[in-house]
Amino acid sequence: MRLDKLLVNMKYGSRKEMKAVCKNKQVTVNDEVIKDSSINIDPVNDKITIFGEEVIYKENILLMLHKPQGYVSANKDGLHETVFDLLEEPYTRLKLNIAGRLDIDTEGLLLLTDNGDLLHDLISPNKNIYKTYLVRTDQKFNPDSLLKEFEILDGKNNPYTPSKPFIEKINDFEFYISIKEGKYHQVKRMVEHFRREVIYLKRVAYGDISLGDLEIGKYREI
Ligand code: URA
């Protein structure tokens, strides 16, 4: 990979800026000052520094993050913090996309990747990936009602029949639900259909990836 491409990809600046930075002797490759930004480097095995700071190259990353309530699943939000505010270097330098957003008041497992093919596979309805949620309702509720066929509204307010979920009752107020779609407010709307309100929602698994003991607000590479 060209040195300038690596530095641009890792958000140190534009190609033109990287040319100037190299000319100013602020970039080293394997401890040697490199003035030509167009040279080829091995991003994995070469040690590259810019402004005295090591460049940690990352690619094809899948991060699992334990989203806290109050964070928006978006790149930018004028009002609230976003899940990207939880990340630190070098992950802040990557173009990460969210696979399956969570509502601001939902917590739990969020997957982030810079790999477009993986993103597509994770969110494609044809891949039948089940997402599992822990649900708490405001009143007693028999979650087996959710196994009936019924309609809710999707994100564009079009009627929609959710496919049959898997249900595991915990007690009169709590249950696990696994759904394969990810429509807007889907779990809340499914429960609302039966005149109950979801007062706590947490995604505990995405396909065969489980949240496990990952602390709230923390993330790790998988
Ligand atoms: N269903 C919801 O209603 N909200 C979420 O955040 C995820 C699934």
PDB file of C-alpha atoms and ligand atoms in Angstrom:
ATOM      1  CA  MET A   1       0.000   0.000   0.000  1.00  0.00           C
ATOM      2  CA  ARG A   2       1.216   3.515  -0.695  1.00  0.00           C
ATOM      3  CA  LEU A   3       2.319   5.414   2.386  1.00  0.00           C
ATOM      4  CA  ASP A   4       0.093   8.403   1.614  1.00  0.00           C
ATOM      5  CA  LYS A   5      -2.932   6.113   1.113  1.00  0.00           C
ATOM      6  CA  LEU A   6      -2.413   4.565   4.517  1.00  0.00           C
ATOM      7  CA  LEU A   7      -2.129   7.977   6.191  1.00  0.00           C
ATOM      8  CA  VAL A   8      -5.181   9.341   4.366  1.00  0.00           C
ATOM      9  CA  ASN A   9      -7.204   6.204   5.248  1.00  0.00           C
ATOM     10  CA  MET A  10      -6.224   6.614   8.877  1.00  0.00           C
ATOM     11  CA  LYS A  11      -7.543  10.200   8.747  1.00  0.00           C
ATOM     12  CA  TYR A  12      -4.240  12.062   9.241  1.00  0.00           C
ATOM     13  CA  GLY A  13      -5.166  14.416   6.399  1.00  0.00           C
ATOM     14  CA  SER A  14      -5.475  14.687   2.627  1.00  0.00           C
ATOM     15  CA  ARG A  15      -3.011  13.185   0.162  1.00  0.00           C
ATOM     16  CA  LYS A  16      -1.624  16.683  -0.502  1.00  0.00           C
ATOM     17  CA  GLU A  17      -1.164  17.332   3.198  1.00  0.00           C
ATOM     18  CA  MET A  18       0.573  13.973   3.648  1.00  0.00           C
ATOM     19  CA  LYS A  19       2.986  14.875   0.845  1.00  0.00           C
ATOM     20  CA  ALA A  20       3.895  18.080   2.685  1.00  0.00           C
ATOM     21  CA  VAL A  21       4.160  16.335   6.054  1.00  0.00           C
ATOM     22  CA  CYS A  22       6.574  13.777   4.571  1.00  0.00           C
ATOM     23  CA  LYS A  23       8.630  16.535   2.944  1.00  0.00           C
ATOM     24  CA  ASN A  24       8.857  18.158   6.371  1.00  0.00           C
ATOM     25  CA  LYS A  25      10.445  14.941   7.688  1.00  0.00           C
ATOM     26  CA  GLN A  26       7.573  14.157  10.052  1.00  0.00           C
ATOM     27  CA  VAL A  27       7.004  10.583   8.897  1.00  0.00           C
ATOM     28  CA  THR A  28       9.187   7.562   9.557  1.00  0.00           C
ATOM     29  CA  VAL A  29       9.024   4.003   8.271  1.00  0.00           C
ATOM     30  CA  ASN A  30      10.943   1.491  10.361  1.00  0.00           C
ATOM     31  CA  ASP A  31      12.724   4.388  12.134  1.00  0.00           C
ATOM     32  CA  GLU A  32      13.899   5.946   8.881  1.00  0.00           C
ATOM     33  CA  VAL A  33      12.658   9.401   7.869  1.00  0.00           C
ATOM     34  CA  ILE A  34      10.741   9.105   4.597  1.00  0.00           C
ATOM     35  CA  LYS A  35      10.366  12.248   2.496  1.00  0.00           C
ATOM     36  CA  ASP A  36       8.539  10.579  -0.393  1.00  0.00           C
ATOM     37  CA  SER A  37       4.885   9.940   0.471  1.00  0.00           C
ATOM     38  CA  SER A  38       4.338   7.734  -2.578  1.00  0.00           C
ATOM     39  CA  ILE A  39       6.541   4.825  -1.511  1.00  0.00           C
ATOM     40  CA  ASN A  40       5.002   1.421  -0.927  1.00  0.00           C
ATOM     41  CA  ILE A  41       4.846   0.125   2.599  1.00  0.00           C
ATOM     42  CA  ASP A  42       3.502  -2.960   4.334  1.00  0.00           C
ATOM     43  CA  PRO A  43       0.831  -1.557   6.653  1.00  0.00           C
ATOM     44  CA  VAL A  44       0.864  -4.599   8.920  1.00  0.00           C
ATOM     45  CA  ASN A  45       4.575  -5.286   9.359  1.00  0.00           C
ATOM     46  CA  ASP A  46       6.226  -1.885   8.893  1.00  0.00           C
ATOM     47  CA  LYS A  47       6.471   0.480  11.857  1.00  0.00           C
ATOM     48  CA  ILE A  48       5.167   3.830  10.730  1.00  0.00           C
ATOM     49  CA  THR A  49       5.098   7.054  12.730  1.00  0.00           C
ATOM     50  CA  ILE A  50       3.699  10.479  12.013  1.00  0.00           C
ATOM     51  CA  PHE A  51       4.434  13.482  14.228  1.00  0.00           C
ATOM     52  CA  GLY A  52       6.269  11.017  16.485  1.00  0.00           C
ATOM     53  CA  GLU A  53       3.121   8.953  17.013  1.00  0.00           C
ATOM     54  CA  GLU A  54       2.847   5.354  15.850  1.00  0.00           C
ATOM     55  CA  VAL A  55       0.211   4.693  13.194  1.00  0.00           C
ATOM     56  CA  ILE A  56      -1.804   1.618  14.158  1.00  0.00           C
ATOM     57  CA  TYR A  57      -3.274   0.218  10.993  1.00  0.00           C
ATOM     58  CA  LYS A  58      -6.616  -1.511  11.263  1.00  0.00           C
ATOM     59  CA  GLU A  59      -8.738  -3.074   8.566  1.00  0.00           C
ATOM     60  CA  ASN A  60     -11.607  -5.559   8.424  1.00  0.00           C
ATOM     61  CA  ILE A  61     -12.562  -4.841  11.970  1.00  0.00           C
ATOM     62  CA  LEU A  62     -15.624  -6.165  13.771  1.00  0.00           C
ATOM     63  CA  LEU A  63     -16.212  -4.506  17.110  1.00  0.00           C
ATOM     64  CA  MET A  64     -18.753  -5.557  19.700  1.00  0.00           C
ATOM     65  CA  LEU A  65     -19.842  -2.730  21.953  1.00  0.00           C
ATOM     66  CA  HIS A  66     -22.064  -2.694  25.020  1.00  0.00           C
ATOM     67  CA  LYS A  67     -24.246   0.313  24.273  1.00  0.00           C
ATOM     68  CA  PRO A  68     -25.493   2.202  27.320  1.00  0.00           C
ATOM     69  CA  GLN A  69     -28.902   3.874  27.372  1.00  0.00           C
ATOM     70  CA  GLY A  70     -28.823   7.529  26.279  1.00  0.00           C
ATOM     71  CA  TYR A  71     -26.474   7.015  23.333  1.00  0.00           C
ATOM     72  CA  VAL A  72     -27.666   7.366  19.754  1.00  0.00           C
ATOM     73  CA  SER A  73     -26.793   4.707  17.159  1.00  0.00           C
ATOM     74  CA  ALA A  74     -25.635   7.246  14.559  1.00  0.00           C
ATOM     75  CA  ASN A  75     -22.481   9.002  13.427  1.00  0.00           C
ATOM     76  CA  LYS A  76     -23.691  12.428  14.483  1.00  0.00           C
ATOM     77  CA  ASP A  77     -26.427  13.822  16.688  1.00  0.00           C
ATOM     78  CA  GLY A  78     -26.920  17.443  17.576  1.00  0.00           C
ATOM     79  CA  LEU A  79     -28.322  16.663  21.008  1.00  0.00           C
ATOM     80  CA  HIS A  80     -27.052  13.377  22.397  1.00  0.00           C
ATOM     81  CA  GLU A  81     -23.818  11.498  22.576  1.00  0.00           C
ATOM     82  CA  THR A  82     -23.416   8.834  19.931  1.00  0.00           C
ATOM     83  CA  VAL A  83     -21.983   5.351  20.251  1.00  0.00           C
ATOM     84  CA  PHE A  84     -18.924   6.596  18.347  1.00  0.00           C
ATOM     85  CA  ASP A  85     -18.138   8.880  21.302  1.00  0.00           C
ATOM     86  CA  LEU A  86     -17.370   5.688  23.258  1.00  0.00           C
ATOM     87  CA  LEU A  87     -14.520   4.721  20.926  1.00  0.00           C
ATOM     88  CA  GLU A  88     -10.869   5.596  21.324  1.00  0.00           C
ATOM     89  CA  GLU A  89      -7.889   5.598  18.976  1.00  0.00           C
ATOM     90  CA  PRO A  90      -7.195   3.836  16.642  1.00  0.00           C
ATOM     91  CA  TYR A  91     -10.892   2.914  16.195  1.00  0.00           C
ATOM     92  CA  THR A  92     -11.931   6.580  15.940  1.00  0.00           C
ATOM     93  CA  ARG A  93      -9.846   6.689  12.757  1.00  0.00           C
ATOM     94  CA  LEU A  94     -11.887   3.980  10.977  1.00  0.00           C
ATOM     95  CA  LYS A  95     -14.995   4.311   8.843  1.00  0.00           C
ATOM     96  CA  LEU A  96     -17.154   2.076  10.972  1.00  0.00           C
ATOM     97  CA  ASN A  97     -20.778   1.282  10.218  1.00  0.00           C
ATOM     98  CA  ILE A  98     -23.381   0.052  12.663  1.00  0.00           C
ATOM     99  CA  ALA A  99     -24.954  -3.326  11.921  1.00  0.00           C
ATOM    100  CA  GLY A 100     -28.481  -3.033  13.316  1.00  0.00           C
ATOM    101  CA  ARG A 101     -29.120   0.150  15.243  1.00  0.00           C
ATOM    102  CA  LEU A 102     -30.569   0.256  18.736  1.00  0.00           C
ATOM    103  CA  ASP A 103     -32.994   2.887  20.041  1.00  0.00           C
ATOM    104  CA  ILE A 104     -31.545   5.557  22.315  1.00  0.00           C
ATOM    105  CA  ASP A 105     -33.138   3.939  25.388  1.00  0.00           C
ATOM    106  CA  THR A 106     -32.102   0.383  24.416  1.00  0.00           C
ATOM    107  CA  GLU A 107     -28.874  -1.019  25.736  1.00  0.00           C
ATOM    108  CA  GLY A 108     -26.811  -4.024  24.816  1.00  0.00           C
ATOM    109  CA  LEU A 109     -24.863  -5.548  21.984  1.00  0.00           C
ATOM    110  CA  LEU A 110     -24.012  -3.335  19.027  1.00  0.00           C
ATOM    111  CA  LEU A 111     -21.783  -4.493  16.173  1.00  0.00           C
ATOM    112  CA  LEU A 112     -19.593  -2.069  14.231  1.00  0.00           C
ATOM    113  CA  THR A 113     -17.542  -2.896  11.159  1.00  0.00           C
ATOM    114  CA  ASP A 114     -15.524  -1.213   8.423  1.00  0.00           C
ATOM    115  CA  ASN A 115     -16.067  -4.184   6.098  1.00  0.00           C
ATOM    116  CA  GLY A 116     -18.906  -3.572   3.629  1.00  0.00           C
ATOM    117  CA  ASP A 117     -19.459  -7.240   2.767  1.00  0.00           C
ATOM    118  CA  LEU A 118     -19.641  -8.231   6.409  1.00  0.00           C
ATOM    119  CA  LEU A 119     -22.034  -5.344   7.124  1.00  0.00           C
ATOM    120  CA  HIS A 120     -24.272  -6.492   4.293  1.00  0.00           C
ATOM    121  CA  ASP A 121     -24.287 -10.080   5.582  1.00  0.00           C
ATOM    122  CA  LEU A 122     -25.050  -8.979   9.135  1.00  0.00           C
ATOM    123  CA  ILE A 123     -28.047  -6.851   8.193  1.00  0.00           C
ATOM    124  CA  SER A 124     -29.393  -8.728   5.179  1.00  0.00           C
ATOM    125  CA  PRO A 125     -32.876 -10.148   5.912  1.00  0.00           C
ATOM    126  CA  ASN A 126     -32.019 -13.140   3.689  1.00  0.00           C
ATOM    127  CA  LYS A 127     -29.304 -14.247   6.083  1.00  0.00           C
ATOM    128  CA  ASN A 128     -31.856 -15.005   8.813  1.00  0.00           C
ATOM    129  CA  ILE A 129     -29.683 -13.795  11.657  1.00  0.00           C
ATOM    130  CA  TYR A 130     -31.676 -13.792  14.893  1.00  0.00           C
ATOM    131  CA  LYS A 131     -31.208 -10.961  17.372  1.00  0.00           C
ATOM    132  CA  THR A 132     -32.074 -11.775  20.985  1.00  0.00           C
ATOM    133  CA  TYR A 133     -33.433  -9.198  23.436  1.00  0.00           C
ATOM    134  CA  LEU A 134     -34.216  -9.187  27.110  1.00  0.00           C
ATOM    135  CA  VAL A 135     -37.553  -7.423  27.525  1.00  0.00           C
ATOM    136  CA  ARG A 136     -39.250  -6.018  30.634  1.00  0.00           C
ATOM    137  CA  THR A 137     -42.867  -4.880  30.429  1.00  0.00           C
ATOM    138  CA  ASP A 138     -44.850  -2.399  32.513  1.00  0.00           C
ATOM    139  CA  GLN A 139     -47.565  -4.935  33.332  1.00  0.00           C
ATOM    140  CA  LYS A 140     -47.874  -8.685  33.539  1.00  0.00           C
ATOM    141  CA  PHE A 141     -47.619 -10.148  30.072  1.00  0.00           C
ATOM    142  CA  ASN A 142     -47.724 -13.623  28.612  1.00  0.00           C
ATOM    143  CA  PRO A 143     -45.080 -13.407  25.864  1.00  0.00           C
ATOM    144  CA  ASP A 144     -46.518 -16.448  24.103  1.00  0.00           C
ATOM    145  CA  SER A 145     -49.079 -13.964  22.654  1.00  0.00           C
ATOM    146  CA  LEU A 146     -46.232 -12.803  20.398  1.00  0.00           C
ATOM    147  CA  LEU A 147     -46.269 -16.161  18.645  1.00  0.00           C
ATOM    148  CA  LYS A 148     -49.643 -15.302  17.074  1.00  0.00           C
ATOM    149  CA  GLU A 149     -49.778 -13.759  13.622  1.00  0.00           C
ATOM    150  CA  PHE A 150     -50.445 -10.003  13.846  1.00  0.00           C
ATOM    151  CA  GLU A 151     -49.571  -6.753  12.139  1.00  0.00           C
ATOM    152  CA  ILE A 152     -47.526  -3.795  13.348  1.00  0.00           C
ATOM    153  CA  LEU A 153     -46.281  -0.690  11.555  1.00  0.00           C
ATOM    154  CA  ASP A 154     -42.761  -0.549  10.163  1.00  0.00           C
ATOM    155  CA  GLY A 155     -40.513   2.527  10.105  1.00  0.00           C
ATOM    156  CA  LYS A 156     -42.499   4.033   7.209  1.00  0.00           C
ATOM    157  CA  ASN A 157     -45.758   3.313   8.960  1.00  0.00           C
ATOM    158  CA  ASN A 158     -46.653   0.545   6.530  1.00  0.00           C
ATOM    159  CA  PRO A 159     -48.398  -2.486   8.022  1.00  0.00           C
ATOM    160  CA  TYR A 160     -46.110  -5.412   8.434  1.00  0.00           C
ATOM    161  CA  THR A 161     -46.418  -8.967   9.809  1.00  0.00           C
ATOM    162  CA  PRO A 162     -43.351  -9.902  11.863  1.00  0.00           C
ATOM    163  CA  SER A 163     -42.094 -13.420  11.318  1.00  0.00           C
ATOM    164  CA  LYS A 164     -42.571 -15.790  14.219  1.00  0.00           C
ATOM    165  CA  PRO A 165     -40.121 -15.026  17.044  1.00  0.00           C
ATOM    166  CA  PHE A 166     -38.558 -17.395  19.543  1.00  0.00           C
ATOM    167  CA  ILE A 167     -39.720 -16.675  23.069  1.00  0.00           C
ATOM    168  CA  GLU A 168     -38.349 -17.664  26.457  1.00  0.00           C
ATOM    169  CA  LYS A 169     -40.350 -16.523  29.446  1.00  0.00           C
ATOM    170  CA  ILE A 170     -38.384 -15.479  32.545  1.00  0.00           C
ATOM    171  CA  ASN A 171     -41.226 -14.301  34.815  1.00  0.00           C
ATOM    172  CA  ASP A 172     -44.545 -12.412  34.513  1.00  0.00           C
ATOM    173  CA  PHE A 173     -42.743  -9.209  33.487  1.00  0.00           C
ATOM    174  CA  GLU A 174     -39.626 -10.405  31.669  1.00  0.00           C
ATOM    175  CA  PHE A 175     -38.807 -12.593  28.705  1.00  0.00           C
ATOM    176  CA  TYR A 176     -36.299 -13.158  25.937  1.00  0.00           C
ATOM    177  CA  ILE A 177     -37.359 -12.666  22.347  1.00  0.00           C
ATOM    178  CA  SER A 178     -35.358 -13.574  19.242  1.00  0.00           C
ATOM    179  CA  ILE A 179     -36.359 -11.923  15.983  1.00  0.00           C
ATOM    180  CA  LYS A 180     -34.747 -12.102  12.595  1.00  0.00           C
ATOM    181  CA  GLU A 181     -35.827  -8.715  11.222  1.00  0.00           C
ATOM    182  CA  GLY A 182     -34.808  -5.371  12.615  1.00  0.00           C
ATOM    183  CA  LYS A 183     -37.691  -3.047  11.845  1.00  0.00           C
ATOM    184  CA  TYR A 184     -37.952   0.314  13.525  1.00  0.00           C
ATOM    185  CA  HIS A 185     -38.974  -0.100  17.195  1.00  0.00           C
ATOM    186  CA  GLN A 186     -39.922  -3.666  16.307  1.00  0.00           C
ATOM    187  CA  VAL A 187     -39.887  -5.254  19.748  1.00  0.00           C
ATOM    188  CA  LYS A 188     -41.630  -2.287  21.364  1.00  0.00           C
ATOM    189  CA  ARG A 189     -44.301  -2.247  18.673  1.00  0.00           C
ATOM    190  CA  MET A 190     -44.870  -5.988  18.899  1.00  0.00           C
ATOM    191  CA  VAL A 191     -45.437  -5.692  22.650  1.00  0.00           C
ATOM    192  CA  GLU A 192     -47.564  -2.544  22.255  1.00  0.00           C
ATOM    193  CA  HIS A 193     -49.837  -4.526  19.974  1.00  0.00           C
ATOM    194  CA  PHE A 194     -50.898  -6.392  23.127  1.00  0.00           C
ATOM    195  CA  ARG A 195     -51.396  -3.133  25.085  1.00  0.00           C
ATOM    196  CA  ARG A 196     -48.234  -3.449  27.142  1.00  0.00           C
ATOM    197  CA  GLU A 197     -45.242  -1.127  27.222  1.00  0.00           C
ATOM    198  CA  VAL A 198     -41.600  -2.131  27.069  1.00  0.00           C
ATOM    199  CA  ILE A 199     -39.876  -0.395  29.978  1.00  0.00           C
ATOM    200  CA  TYR A 200     -36.451  -2.000  29.523  1.00  0.00           C
ATOM    201  CA  LEU A 201     -34.845  -3.491  26.447  1.00  0.00           C
ATOM    202  CA  LYS A 202     -31.411  -5.003  26.081  1.00  0.00           C
ATOM    203  CA  ARG A 203     -29.922  -6.859  23.106  1.00  0.00           C
ATOM    204  CA  VAL A 204     -28.026  -9.818  24.491  1.00  0.00           C
ATOM    205  CA  ALA A 205     -27.068 -11.610  21.275  1.00  0.00           C
ATOM    206  CA  TYR A 206     -26.674 -10.998  17.560  1.00  0.00           C
ATOM    207  CA  GLY A 207     -26.650 -14.346  15.765  1.00  0.00           C
ATOM    208  CA  ASP A 208     -24.097 -16.441  17.601  1.00  0.00           C
ATOM    209  CA  ILE A 209     -22.315 -13.414  19.076  1.00  0.00           C
ATOM    210  CA  SER A 210     -23.304 -12.935  22.727  1.00  0.00           C
ATOM    211  CA  LEU A 211     -22.813  -9.828  24.833  1.00  0.00           C
ATOM    212  CA  GLY A 212     -21.406 -12.006  27.639  1.00  0.00           C
ATOM    213  CA  ASP A 213     -19.718 -10.079  30.432  1.00  0.00           C
ATOM    214  CA  LEU A 214     -18.632  -7.103  28.319  1.00  0.00           C
ATOM    215  CA  GLU A 215     -19.012  -4.095  30.624  1.00  0.00           C
ATOM    216  CA  ILE A 216     -21.468  -1.366  29.763  1.00  0.00           C
ATOM    217  CA  GLY A 217     -19.860   1.333  27.567  1.00  0.00           C
ATOM    218  CA  LYS A 218     -16.926  -0.959  26.687  1.00  0.00           C
ATOM    219  CA  TYR A 219     -16.043  -2.621  23.389  1.00  0.00           C
ATOM    220  CA  ARG A 220     -13.666  -5.177  21.975  1.00  0.00           C
ATOM    221  CA  GLU A 221     -12.533  -6.546  18.651  1.00  0.00           C
ATOM    222  CA  ILE A 222     -13.881  -9.930  17.596  1.00  0.00           C
TER     223      ILE A 222
HETATM  224  N1  URA B   1     -36.637  -3.292  18.978  1.00  0.00           N
HETATM  225  C1  URA B   1     -36.939  -2.096  19.505  1.00  0.00           C
HETATM  226  O1  URA B   1     -38.094  -1.763  19.704  1.00  0.00           O
HETATM  227  N2  URA B   1     -35.920  -1.264  19.796  1.00  0.00           N
HETATM  228  C2  URA B   1     -34.621  -1.590  19.623  1.00  0.00           C
HETATM  229  O2  URA B   1     -33.730  -0.799  19.932  1.00  0.00           O
HETATM  230  C3  URA B   1     -34.340  -2.849  19.075  1.00  0.00           C
HETATM  231  C4  URA B   1     -35.368  -3.673  18.758  1.00  0.00           C
END
